[in-house]
Coordinates of C-alpha atoms in Angstrom, one line a residue:
X174 CA -43.6 58.1 24.0
X175 CA -46.2 60.5 25.4
X176 CA -49.7 61.0 23.9
X177 CA -48.5 63.7 21.6
X178 CA -45.7 61.5 20.2
X179 CA -48.0 58.6 19.6
X180 CA -49.8 60.5 16.8
X181 CA -46.5 60.9 15.0
X182 CA -45.7 57.2 15.1
X183 CA -47.4 56.2 11.8
X184 CA -46.1 59.4 10.2
X185 CA -42.5 58.5 11.1
X186 CA -43.0 55.1 9.4
X187 CA -44.5 56.7 6.3
X188 CA -41.7 59.3 6.3
X189 CA -38.9 56.6 6.5
X190 CA -40.6 54.6 3.7
X191 CA -41.1 57.7 1.5
X192 CA -44.9 57.7 1.6
X193 CA -45.6 60.7 3.8
X194 CA -47.5 63.6 2.2
X195 CA -45.2 66.5 1.4
X196 CA -47.5 68.9 3.3
X197 CA -46.8 66.9 6.5
X198 CA -43.1 66.4 6.2
X199 CA -42.2 69.9 7.5
X200 CA -44.4 69.6 10.5
X201 CA -42.8 66.1 11.3
X202 CA -39.3 67.4 10.9
X203 CA -40.0 70.2 13.4
X204 CA -41.3 67.6 15.9
X205 CA -38.2 65.4 15.4
X206 CA -35.9 68.4 16.1
X207 CA -37.7 69.0 19.4
X208 CA -38.3 65.4 20.5
X209 CA -35.1 63.2 21.0
X210 CA -37.2 60.1 21.6
X211 CA -39.1 60.3 18.3
X212 CA -35.9 61.2 16.5
X213 CA -34.1 58.1 17.8
X214 CA -37.1 56.0 16.8
X215 CA -36.9 57.4 13.2
X216 CA -33.2 56.6 13.0
X217 CA -33.7 53.0 14.2
X218 CA -36.4 52.5 11.5
X219 CA -34.1 53.9 8.9
X220 CA -31.3 51.5 9.9
X221 CA -33.7 48.5 9.9
X222 CA -35.2 49.5 6.6
X223 CA -31.7 49.9 4.9
X224 CA -30.5 46.5 6.4
X225 CA -33.6 44.6 5.1
X226 CA -33.5 46.4 1.7
X227 CA -29.8 45.6 1.2
X228 CA -30.2 42.0 2.2
X229 CA -33.2 41.2 0.0
X230 CA -31.7 43.0 -3.0
X231 CA -29.1 40.2 -3.1
X232 CA -31.7 37.4 -3.1
X233 CA -32.0 35.5 -6.4
X234 CA -35.3 35.5 -8.2
X235 CA -35.8 31.8 -7.4
X236 CA -35.7 32.6 -3.6
X237 CA -38.1 35.5 -3.6
X238 CA -41.0 33.2 -3.1
X239 CA -39.3 31.8 0.0
X240 CA -38.6 35.3 1.2
X241 CA -42.2 36.3 0.8
X242 CA -43.5 33.3 2.7
X243 CA -41.2 34.0 5.6
X244 CA -42.2 37.6 5.7
X245 CA -45.9 36.8 5.4
X246 CA -45.5 34.4 8.4
X247 CA -44.2 37.2 10.6
X248 CA -46.7 39.8 9.2
X249 CA -49.1 41.2 11.8
X250 CA -52.0 43.7 11.7
X251 CA -49.6 46.3 13.2
X252 CA -47.2 45.9 10.2
X253 CA -47.9 48.5 7.6
X254 CA -47.3 47.6 3.9
X255 CA -45.4 50.4 2.1
X256 CA -45.4 49.5 -1.6
X257 CA -42.5 47.3 -2.6
X258 CA -41.0 47.4 0.9
X259 CA -42.2 47.1 4.5
X260 CA -41.2 48.6 7.8
X261 CA -41.3 46.3 10.8
X262 CA -42.5 47.4 14.2
X263 CA -39.9 47.4 16.9
X264 CA -41.6 44.7 18.9
X265 CA -41.2 42.2 16.0
X266 CA -37.5 42.8 15.4
X267 CA -36.6 39.4 16.7
X268 CA -39.1 37.7 14.4
X269 CA -37.5 39.5 11.5
X270 CA -34.1 38.5 12.6
X271 CA -35.2 34.9 12.9
X272 CA -36.6 35.0 9.4
X273 CA -33.3 36.3 8.0
X274 CA -31.4 33.6 9.9
X275 CA -33.7 31.0 8.6
X276 CA -33.1 32.0 5.0
X277 CA -29.3 32.3 5.6
X278 CA -29.0 28.9 7.3
X279 CA -31.3 26.9 5.0
X280 CA -31.2 28.8 1.8
X281 CA -27.6 30.1 1.5
X282 CA -26.9 27.8 -1.5
X283 CA -29.6 29.6 -3.4
X284 CA -28.0 33.0 -2.8
X285 CA -24.6 32.0 -4.0
X286 CA -24.0 32.7 -7.6
X287 CA -20.4 31.2 -7.6
X288 CA -21.3 27.5 -7.4
X289 CA -18.6 25.1 -8.6
X290 CA -19.0 23.0 -11.7
X291 CA -18.0 19.4 -12.3
X292 CA -15.0 20.5 -14.4
X293 CA -13.7 22.5 -11.4
X294 CA -13.7 19.3 -9.3
X295 CA -12.0 17.3 -12.0
X296 CA -9.3 19.9 -12.6
X297 CA -8.6 20.4 -8.9
X298 CA -8.1 16.6 -8.3
X299 CA -5.4 16.6 -11.0
X300 CA -3.4 19.0 -8.8
X301 CA -3.4 16.5 -5.8
X302 CA 0.0 14.9 -5.2
X303 CA -1.2 12.0 -3.1
X304 CA -4.5 10.6 -1.8
X305 CA -5.9 7.7 0.2
X306 CA -9.1 6.0 -0.7
X307 CA -11.1 3.6 1.5
X308 CA -13.2 1.5 -0.8
X309 CA -16.2 -0.4 0.5
X310 CA -18.0 -2.8 -1.8
X311 CA -21.2 -4.9 -1.3
X312 CA -22.2 -7.4 -3.9
X313 CA -25.8 -7.4 -2.8
X314 CA -28.0 -6.5 0.2
X315 CA -27.1 -9.8 2.0
X316 CA -23.4 -9.9 1.5
X317 CA -20.8 -8.7 3.9
X318 CA -19.0 -5.5 2.8
X319 CA -15.4 -5.9 1.5
X320 CA -12.9 -3.2 2.3
X321 CA -9.9 -2.1 0.3
X322 CA -7.5 0.6 1.3
X323 CA -5.7 2.2 -1.5
X324 CA -2.9 4.8 -1.5
X325 CA -1.8 6.5 -4.7
X326 CA 0.7 9.2 -5.7
X327 CA 0.5 11.3 -8.8
X328 CA 3.6 9.6 -10.2
X329 CA 1.6 6.3 -10.6
X330 CA 2.7 4.5 -7.5
X331 CA 0.0 2.5 -5.7
X332 CA -0.2 0.5 -2.5
X333 CA -3.2 -1.6 -1.5
X334 CA -4.2 -3.3 1.7
X335 CA -6.8 -6.0 0.8
X336 CA -7.5 -8.5 3.6
X337 CA -4.1 -10.0 4.6
X338 CA -2.4 -8.8 1.4
X339 CA -0.2 -5.8 0.9
X340 CA 0.1 -5.1 -2.8
X341 CA 2.5 -2.7 -4.6
X342 CA 2.0 -1.4 -8.1
X343 CA 3.2 1.2 -10.5
X344 CA 1.9 2.4 -13.8
X345 CA -1.1 -0.1 -13.8
X346 CA 1.2 -3.1 -13.2
X347 CA 1.5 -5.0 -9.9
X348 CA 5.1 -5.3 -8.9
X349 CA 4.8 -7.5 -5.8
X350 CA 2.2 -8.8 -3.3
X351 CA 2.8 -10.1 0.2
X352 CA 0.7 -12.0 2.8
X353 CA 1.3 -10.5 6.2
X354 CA 0.1 -13.7 7.9
X355 CA 2.6 -16.0 6.3
X356 CA 5.1 -13.2 5.6
X357 CA 5.6 -14.5 2.1
X358 CA 5.4 -13.1 -1.4
X359 CA 2.1 -14.3 -3.1
X360 CA 0.0 -13.7 -6.2
X361 CA -2.1 -10.6 -5.8
X362 CA -5.8 -10.8 -5.2
X363 CA -7.7 -10.7 -8.5
X364 CA -10.0 -7.8 -7.4
X365 CA -7.0 -5.8 -6.3
X366 CA -5.4 -6.5 -9.7
X367 CA -8.5 -5.1 -11.3
X368 CA -8.4 -1.9 -9.4
X369 CA -4.7 -1.4 -10.1
X370 CA -5.2 -1.8 -13.8
X371 CA -8.1 0.6 -13.9
X372 CA -6.8 3.2 -11.4
X373 CA -3.4 3.4 -13.1
X374 CA -4.5 2.9 -16.7
X375 CA -4.1 6.6 -17.4
X376 CA -0.8 8.5 -17.3
X377 CA -2.8 11.4 -16.0
X378 CA -3.8 11.6 -12.3
X379 CA -7.5 11.7 -13.0
X380 CA -10.8 11.6 -11.1
X381 CA -12.5 10.4 -14.3
X382 CA -10.1 7.4 -14.5
X383 CA -11.2 6.4 -11.0
X384 CA -14.9 6.7 -11.9
X385 CA -14.4 4.7 -15.1
X386 CA -12.6 2.0 -13.0
X387 CA -15.8 1.3 -11.1
X388 CA -18.2 1.8 -14.1
X389 CA -16.2 0.4 -17.0
X390 CA -17.2 2.1 -20.3
X391 CA -20.6 3.4 -18.9
X392 CA -19.8 7.0 -18.1
X393 CA -17.9 8.1 -21.2
X394 CA -18.9 11.6 -22.3
X395 CA -21.3 11.9 -19.4
X396 CA -21.0 15.0 -17.2
X397 CA -22.4 14.7 -13.6
X398 CA -24.9 17.4 -12.8
X399 CA -25.4 19.3 -9.5
X400 CA -28.3 17.9 -7.5
X401 CA -29.4 20.8 -5.1
X402 CA -32.0 18.6 -3.4
X403 CA -29.2 16.3 -2.1
X404 CA -27.3 19.1 -0.3
X405 CA -27.7 19.6 3.4
X406 CA -24.6 21.7 4.0
X407 CA -23.4 25.0 2.6
X408 CA -19.9 23.6 2.4
X409 CA -20.7 20.7 0.1
X410 CA -21.9 20.3 -3.5
X411 CA -23.4 17.1 -4.7
X412 CA -23.2 15.8 -8.3
X413 CA -25.4 13.0 -9.7
X414 CA -25.4 11.0 -12.9
X415 CA -27.5 8.2 -14.1
X416 CA -25.7 5.1 -15.5
X417 CA -28.9 3.4 -16.5
X418 CA -32.5 3.0 -15.2
X419 CA -31.2 0.7 -12.4
X420 CA -27.9 2.3 -11.4
X421 CA -26.6 5.8 -10.5
X422 CA -23.6 7.7 -9.2
X423 CA -23.3 10.4 -6.6
X424 CA -20.2 12.5 -5.9
X425 CA -19.7 14.7 -2.9
X426 CA -17.2 17.6 -3.2
X427 CA -16.1 20.5 -0.9
X428 CA -17.1 23.9 -2.3
X429 CA -14.1 25.8 -1.1
X430 CA -11.3 23.3 -2.0
X431 CA -13.2 21.7 -4.9
X432 CA -11.8 18.3 -3.8
X433 CA -14.1 15.2 -4.0
X434 CA -14.8 13.6 -0.6
X435 CA -16.9 10.6 -1.6
X436 CA -18.1 8.6 -4.6
X437 CA -21.1 6.3 -4.4
X438 CA -22.3 3.8 -6.9
X439 CA -25.8 2.4 -6.1
X440 CA -27.9 -0.3 -7.7
X441 CA -31.5 -0.2 -6.3
X442 CA -32.4 -3.6 -7.8
X443 CA -30.3 -5.7 -5.5
X444 CA -28.8 -3.2 -3.1
X445 CA -25.3 -3.6 -4.3
X446 CA -23.1 -0.6 -3.7
X447 CA -19.6 0.7 -3.9
X448 CA -18.3 3.6 -1.8
X449 CA -15.0 5.4 -2.1
X450 CA -14.1 7.8 0.7
X451 CA -11.1 10.1 0.0
X452 CA -8.6 11.7 2.3
X453 CA -5.7 13.9 1.5
X454 CA -2.4 14.7 3.1
X455 CA 1.3 15.3 2.4
X456 CA 3.2 12.8 0.4
X457 CA 4.2 9.6 2.1
X458 CA 7.9 8.6 2.4
X459 CA 9.5 6.7 -0.4
X460 CA 9.7 3.5 1.6
X461 CA 5.9 3.4 1.8
X462 CA 5.6 2.6 -1.9
X463 CA 8.8 0.5 -2.0
X464 CA 8.1 -3.3 -2.1
X465 CA 11.8 -4.1 -1.3
X466 CA 11.7 -2.0 1.9
X467 CA 8.5 -3.8 2.9
X468 CA 10.0 -7.2 2.2
X469 CA 13.0 -6.4 4.4
X470 CA 10.6 -5.3 7.2
X471 CA 8.8 -8.6 7.1
X472 CA 11.9 -10.3 8.3
X473 CA 11.6 -8.5 11.7
X474 CA 9.5 -10.9 13.8
X475 CA 9.0 -8.2 16.3
X476 CA 6.6 -6.5 13.9
X477 CA 2.9 -7.6 14.2
X478 CA 0.5 -7.9 11.3
X479 CA -0.9 -4.5 12.1
X480 CA 2.6 -3.1 12.0
X481 CA 3.2 -4.7 8.6
X482 CA -0.2 -3.6 7.2
X483 CA 0.6 0.1 7.7
X484 CA 4.4 -0.2 7.5
X485 CA 6.1 3.2 6.8
X486 CA 2.7 5.0 6.8
X487 CA 3.0 8.4 8.4
X488 CA 0.1 10.4 9.9
X489 CA 1.0 14.1 9.4
X490 CA -1.2 15.0 12.3
X491 CA 1.3 13.2 14.6
X492 CA -1.0 10.3 15.5
X493 CA 0.0 6.7 15.8
X494 CA -1.3 4.4 13.0
X495 CA 0.0 1.1 14.4
X496 CA 1.2 -0.4 17.8
X497 CA 4.5 0.5 19.2
X498 CA 7.3 -1.9 18.2
X499 CA 9.2 -3.8 20.8
X500 CA 12.8 -2.6 21.3
X501 CA 14.6 -5.8 22.1
X502 CA 17.9 -4.2 22.7
X503 CA 16.4 -1.6 25.0
X504 CA 14.5 -4.2 26.9
X505 CA 17.6 -6.3 27.6
X506 CA 19.3 -3.2 29.0
X507 CA 16.5 -2.4 31.4
X508 CA 17.1 -3.1 35.1
X509 CA 13.9 -3.2 37.0
X510 CA 13.0 -4.8 40.3
X511 CA 11.0 -7.5 41.9
X512 CA 8.0 -6.9 44.2
X513 CA 10.4 -7.2 47.1
X514 CA 12.8 -4.6 45.8
X515 CA 15.5 -6.8 44.3
X516 CA 17.1 -5.8 40.9
X517 CA 16.1 -7.9 37.9
X518 CA 17.2 -7.8 34.3
X519 CA 16.3 -9.7 31.1
X520 CA 20.0 -9.8 30.2
X521 CA 20.5 -12.5 32.9
X522 CA 18.1 -14.8 31.0
X523 CA 19.3 -14.6 27.4
X524 CA 19.0 -18.0 25.6
X525 CA 16.0 -18.9 27.7
X526 CA 12.3 -18.7 27.0
X527 CA 10.8 -15.8 29.0
X528 CA 7.2 -14.9 29.3
X529 CA 6.3 -11.5 30.7
X530 CA 2.7 -11.1 31.9
X531 CA 1.7 -7.4 32.2
X532 CA -1.2 -7.0 34.6
X533 CA -3.0 -4.8 37.1
X534 CA -5.4 -5.7 39.9
X535 CA -8.5 -5.0 37.8
X536 CA -7.3 -6.9 34.7
X537 CA -6.1 -10.4 35.7
X538 CA -7.0 -14.0 35.3
X539 CA -5.8 -15.4 38.6
X540 CA -6.4 -19.1 37.7
X541 CA -4.5 -18.9 34.4
X542 CA -1.8 -16.8 36.1
X543 CA -1.3 -19.4 38.8
X544 CA -1.3 -22.3 36.3
X545 CA 1.5 -20.7 34.3
X546 CA 3.6 -20.3 37.4
X547 CA 3.1 -24.0 38.3
X548 CA 4.1 -25.1 34.8
X549 CA 7.2 -22.9 34.8
X550 CA 8.4 -24.2 38.2
X551 CA 11.4 -26.5 37.9
X552 CA 12.1 -25.7 34.2
X553 CA 15.4 -24.0 34.0
X554 CA 14.9 -22.9 30.4
X555 CA 11.5 -21.3 31.1
X556 CA 10.9 -18.1 33.1
X557 CA 7.4 -16.8 33.8
X558 CA 7.3 -13.3 35.4
X559 CA 4.3 -11.1 36.2
X560 CA 4.9 -7.4 35.6
X561 CA 2.5 -5.4 37.8
X562 CA 1.4 -2.0 36.6
X563 CA -0.3 -0.8 39.7
X564 CA 1.1 2.4 41.2
X565 CA 2.0 0.9 44.5
X566 CA 3.8 -2.3 45.4
X567 CA 1.6 -2.6 48.5
X568 CA -1.5 -2.8 46.2
X569 CA 0.1 -5.6 44.2
X570 CA 1.3 -7.6 47.3
X571 CA -2.2 -7.4 48.8
X572 CA -3.8 -8.6 45.6
X573 CA -1.3 -11.5 45.2
X574 CA -1.9 -12.6 48.7
X575 CA -5.6 -12.4 48.4
X576 CA -5.7 -14.5 45.1
X577 CA -3.0 -16.9 46.2
X578 CA -0.6 -15.9 43.4
X579 CA 2.9 -17.1 44.0
X580 CA 6.0 -16.7 41.8
X581 CA 8.2 -14.0 40.3
X582 CA 6.6 -10.6 40.3
X583 CA 8.2 -7.4 38.9
X584 CA 7.1 -3.9 39.9
X585 CA 8.1 -0.3 39.8
X586 CA 6.6 2.5 41.8
X587 CA 4.9 4.6 39.1
X588 CA 2.5 7.5 38.8
X589 CA -1.2 6.6 38.3
X590 CA -1.4 6.0 34.6
X591 CA -4.1 8.4 33.5
X592 CA -4.0 10.9 30.7
X593 CA -4.9 14.6 31.0
X594 CA -8.6 13.8 30.6
X595 CA -8.7 11.1 33.3
X596 CA -8.6 8.3 30.8
X597 CA -6.9 5.0 31.5
X598 CA -5.0 4.6 28.2
X599 CA -1.8 6.6 28.8
X600 CA 1.5 4.5 28.6
X601 CA 2.5 3.2 32.1
X602 CA 5.7 4.7 33.4
X603 CA 7.3 1.3 33.6
X604 CA 10.7 0.6 31.9
X605 CA 9.7 -2.9 30.6
X606 CA 6.3 -1.7 29.5
X607 CA 7.9 1.2 27.5
X608 CA 10.5 -1.1 25.9
X609 CA 7.9 -3.5 24.7
X610 CA 5.3 -0.9 23.7
X611 CA 2.7 -2.0 26.3
X612 CA 0.2 0.7 26.8
X613 CA -2.8 -0.9 28.5
X614 CA -3.0 -4.4 30.1
X615 CA -6.3 -5.2 28.4
X616 CA -4.8 -4.7 25.0
X617 CA -1.3 -6.2 25.0
X618 CA -0.9 -8.4 28.0
X619 CA 1.8 -11.0 27.3
X620 CA 5.2 -10.7 25.8
X621 CA 6.9 -14.0 24.7
X622 CA 10.7 -13.9 24.3
X623 CA 11.9 -17.2 22.7
X624 CA 15.4 -18.7 23.0
X625 CA 16.5 -17.3 19.7
X626 CA 15.6 -13.7 20.9
X627 CA 12.4 -13.3 18.8
X628 CA 9.6 -11.4 20.5
X629 CA 5.9 -11.8 20.1
X630 CA 3.0 -10.0 21.7
X631 CA -0.1 -11.9 22.8
X632 CA -3.4 -10.6 24.0
X633 CA -5.1 -11.9 27.1
X634 CA -7.3 -14.3 25.2
X635 CA -4.2 -15.9 23.7
X636 CA -2.8 -16.3 27.1
X637 CA -5.1 -19.4 27.7
X638 CA -3.6 -21.1 24.6
X639 CA -0.1 -20.1 25.6
X640 CA -0.5 -21.8 29.0
X641 CA -1.9 -24.9 27.2
X642 CA 1.2 -24.8 25.0
X643 CA 3.4 -24.5 28.0
X644 CA 1.7 -27.5 29.6
X645 CA 2.2 -29.6 26.5
X646 CA 5.8 -28.3 26.0
X647 CA 4.9 -26.9 22.6
X648 CA 7.1 -23.9 22.9
X649 CA 10.1 -26.1 22.8
X650 CA 9.2 -27.5 19.4
X651 CA 11.6 -27.2 16.5
X652 CA 11.2 -24.2 14.3
X653 CA 9.2 -24.3 11.1
X654 CA 12.5 -24.0 9.1
X655 CA 13.6 -27.4 10.6
X656 CA 10.4 -29.0 9.6
X657 CA 10.6 -27.5 6.2
X658 CA 13.9 -29.2 5.6
X659 CA 12.3 -32.6 6.4
X660 CA 9.2 -32.0 4.2
X661 CA 11.2 -30.9 1.2
X662 CA 13.8 -33.6 1.7
X663 CA 16.6 -31.1 1.7
X664 CA 19.9 -31.9 3.4
X665 CA 21.8 -35.1 3.9
X666 CA 19.5 -38.2 4.1
X667 CA 16.5 -36.2 5.3
X668 CA 14.3 -38.5 3.2
X669 CA 15.5 -41.6 5.0
X670 CA 15.4 -40.5 8.7
X671 CA 14.3 -43.2 11.1
X672 CA 11.9 -42.7 14.0
X673 CA 14.8 -42.9 16.4
X674 CA 16.6 -40.1 14.6
X675 CA 13.5 -37.9 14.5
X676 CA 13.1 -38.3 18.3
X677 CA 16.7 -37.5 18.9
X678 CA 16.5 -34.3 16.9
X679 CA 13.0 -33.1 17.5
X680 CA 11.6 -35.0 20.5
X681 CA 8.7 -37.3 20.9
X682 CA 5.6 -36.7 18.7
X683 CA 2.6 -35.1 20.4
X684 CA 0.3 -37.9 19.0
X685 CA 0.7 -41.2 17.2
X686 CA -1.9 -42.8 15.0
X687 CA -1.6 -46.4 13.6
X688 CA -3.3 -46.8 10.2
X689 CA -4.0 -49.8 8.0
X690 CA -1.3 -51.3 5.8
X691 CA 1.2 -51.1 8.7
X692 CA 1.6 -47.3 8.4
X693 CA 2.2 -45.1 11.4
X694 CA 1.5 -41.4 11.6
X695 CA 3.3 -39.0 13.9
X696 CA 1.9 -35.5 14.5
X697 CA 3.8 -32.6 15.8
X698 CA 2.1 -29.4 17.0
X699 CA 3.4 -26.0 17.9
X700 CA 2.2 -22.7 19.4
X701 CA 1.8 -20.1 16.6
X702 CA 2.6 -16.8 18.3
X703 CA 1.0 -14.3 15.9
X704 CA -2.3 -16.3 15.8
X705 CA -2.0 -17.2 19.5
X706 CA -3.2 -20.7 18.5
X707 CA -1.9 -24.2 18.7
X708 CA -1.5 -25.5 15.2
X709 CA -0.7 -28.8 13.5
X710 CA 2.9 -28.2 12.4
X711 CA 4.0 -31.4 10.7
X712 CA 2.7 -34.9 9.9
X713 CA 5.2 -37.7 9.3
X714 CA 4.2 -41.1 7.7
X715 CA 6.3 -44.1 8.5
X716 CA 6.3 -47.6 7.0
X717 CA 6.5 -50.8 9.1
X718 CA 10.3 -50.6 9.0
X719 CA 10.2 -47.2 10.7
X720 CA 11.4 -45.0 7.8
X721 CA 9.7 -41.9 6.5
X722 CA 7.5 -42.5 3.5
X723 CA 5.6 -39.3 3.4
X724 CA 5.3 -35.9 5.0
X725 CA 2.7 -33.2 5.4
X726 CA 2.4 -29.8 7.0
X727 CA -0.2 -27.2 7.9
X728 CA 1.2 -23.8 8.8

């Protein structure tokens, strides 16, 4: 602006705000017609004035004080008050924009008049067909948290994972419970039984039923109220309710969907707490809630405890929820090759014990590896083979020579096993690795195939115990079913077997202990694949004549 225009600057502001004297309006309009620069300035001020006026008109009365504080902060001596509104100088446009953004970002919940009510959340939850709840409970500040995973459909079917138990229920009654360690049907955990009774006590799929399950009888006819001070996101609403002077509830819900995300029960006196975190997805397949389908799956010894814990669970985002399951039939069809390029197949070793050790040059225990080879030498019924996952056979040969590793090594020339982001967790392009679900040597390193064809996966820590079991010939022990026949005295004359007959059938004991009163105790041990531990399998008590007078077991 030139010197002549500058004298019109304040007049333009007063004109836009409606405060210019009538006698001066005509003179200003004539100037604006002749001066494009001043005319543009007037138009910009009109736009800014309309934008600010429209915005602040929508502000609730309880936020007007916040608005005024923000505008006072950016107020300067060069800002001219104009009654109920104010026009901002161009050089403080950014400050005004920042003020608006501040209010939008930190006070949007105050502008919304359509906030949801507790009744909306309750009603929306009733429409859900299926949910998963992760429940975390601490008895006091010093106790370890207990986790319960619960899945429930709106037809009353419930599945719970509590420790090593998988529990099935329907309409508030437990149908069956299983221990995934022993693979047996068991009595359900009492705490799980409590949740089942409470969660399924109502025929209606109800959020209020869930809340009453964790606060029995204490929240009847109590409506949680919105607590605006607990909200830090415009997408979430928080409801609070007091149970007593020393206990309270908080519920987080999504504003748009009106679905609850989390429920928290807190006791300040001792720090005890209970958290329920909800997730929602499409309905799970029928087998997921079917205890008979689960019981059948437990018979498959190729399934690990993790496989059983989440058996039949589907992630509708196409992600894996448990390890890949070994495909025994596919594995025995695979023809791979040795490090020297000779063909090799598991099919040639059916009926023998085969140990496959998947390794790469950066994940290997050379001493344990060499010890396993030494033990397997000369045993026709035992095959120990290393399966190298390095991209090149030359890399594997060089490493074996350097570490002094001798014995059967299998290898396929494969692509470097990295994912698209350069990670080292993509499945190796190796036929045996794919058949057994091996993805990364540091996770699943050893596959044990027993004479009966059963397959077990053992991690690298368990390999040490496995080698010890090999050294003590514990893999060749009779099955637990055989021992069970002796212990329960089932079958012909099992209760009167002599020591000679026991040795003929099961081999020599792993330890013998002579006790007072002419009693002798024989102990048999075995390698427990799932635990990767050597366990005491059976204890046999003999009298001085050499006949069994008692048995015991620990498995």
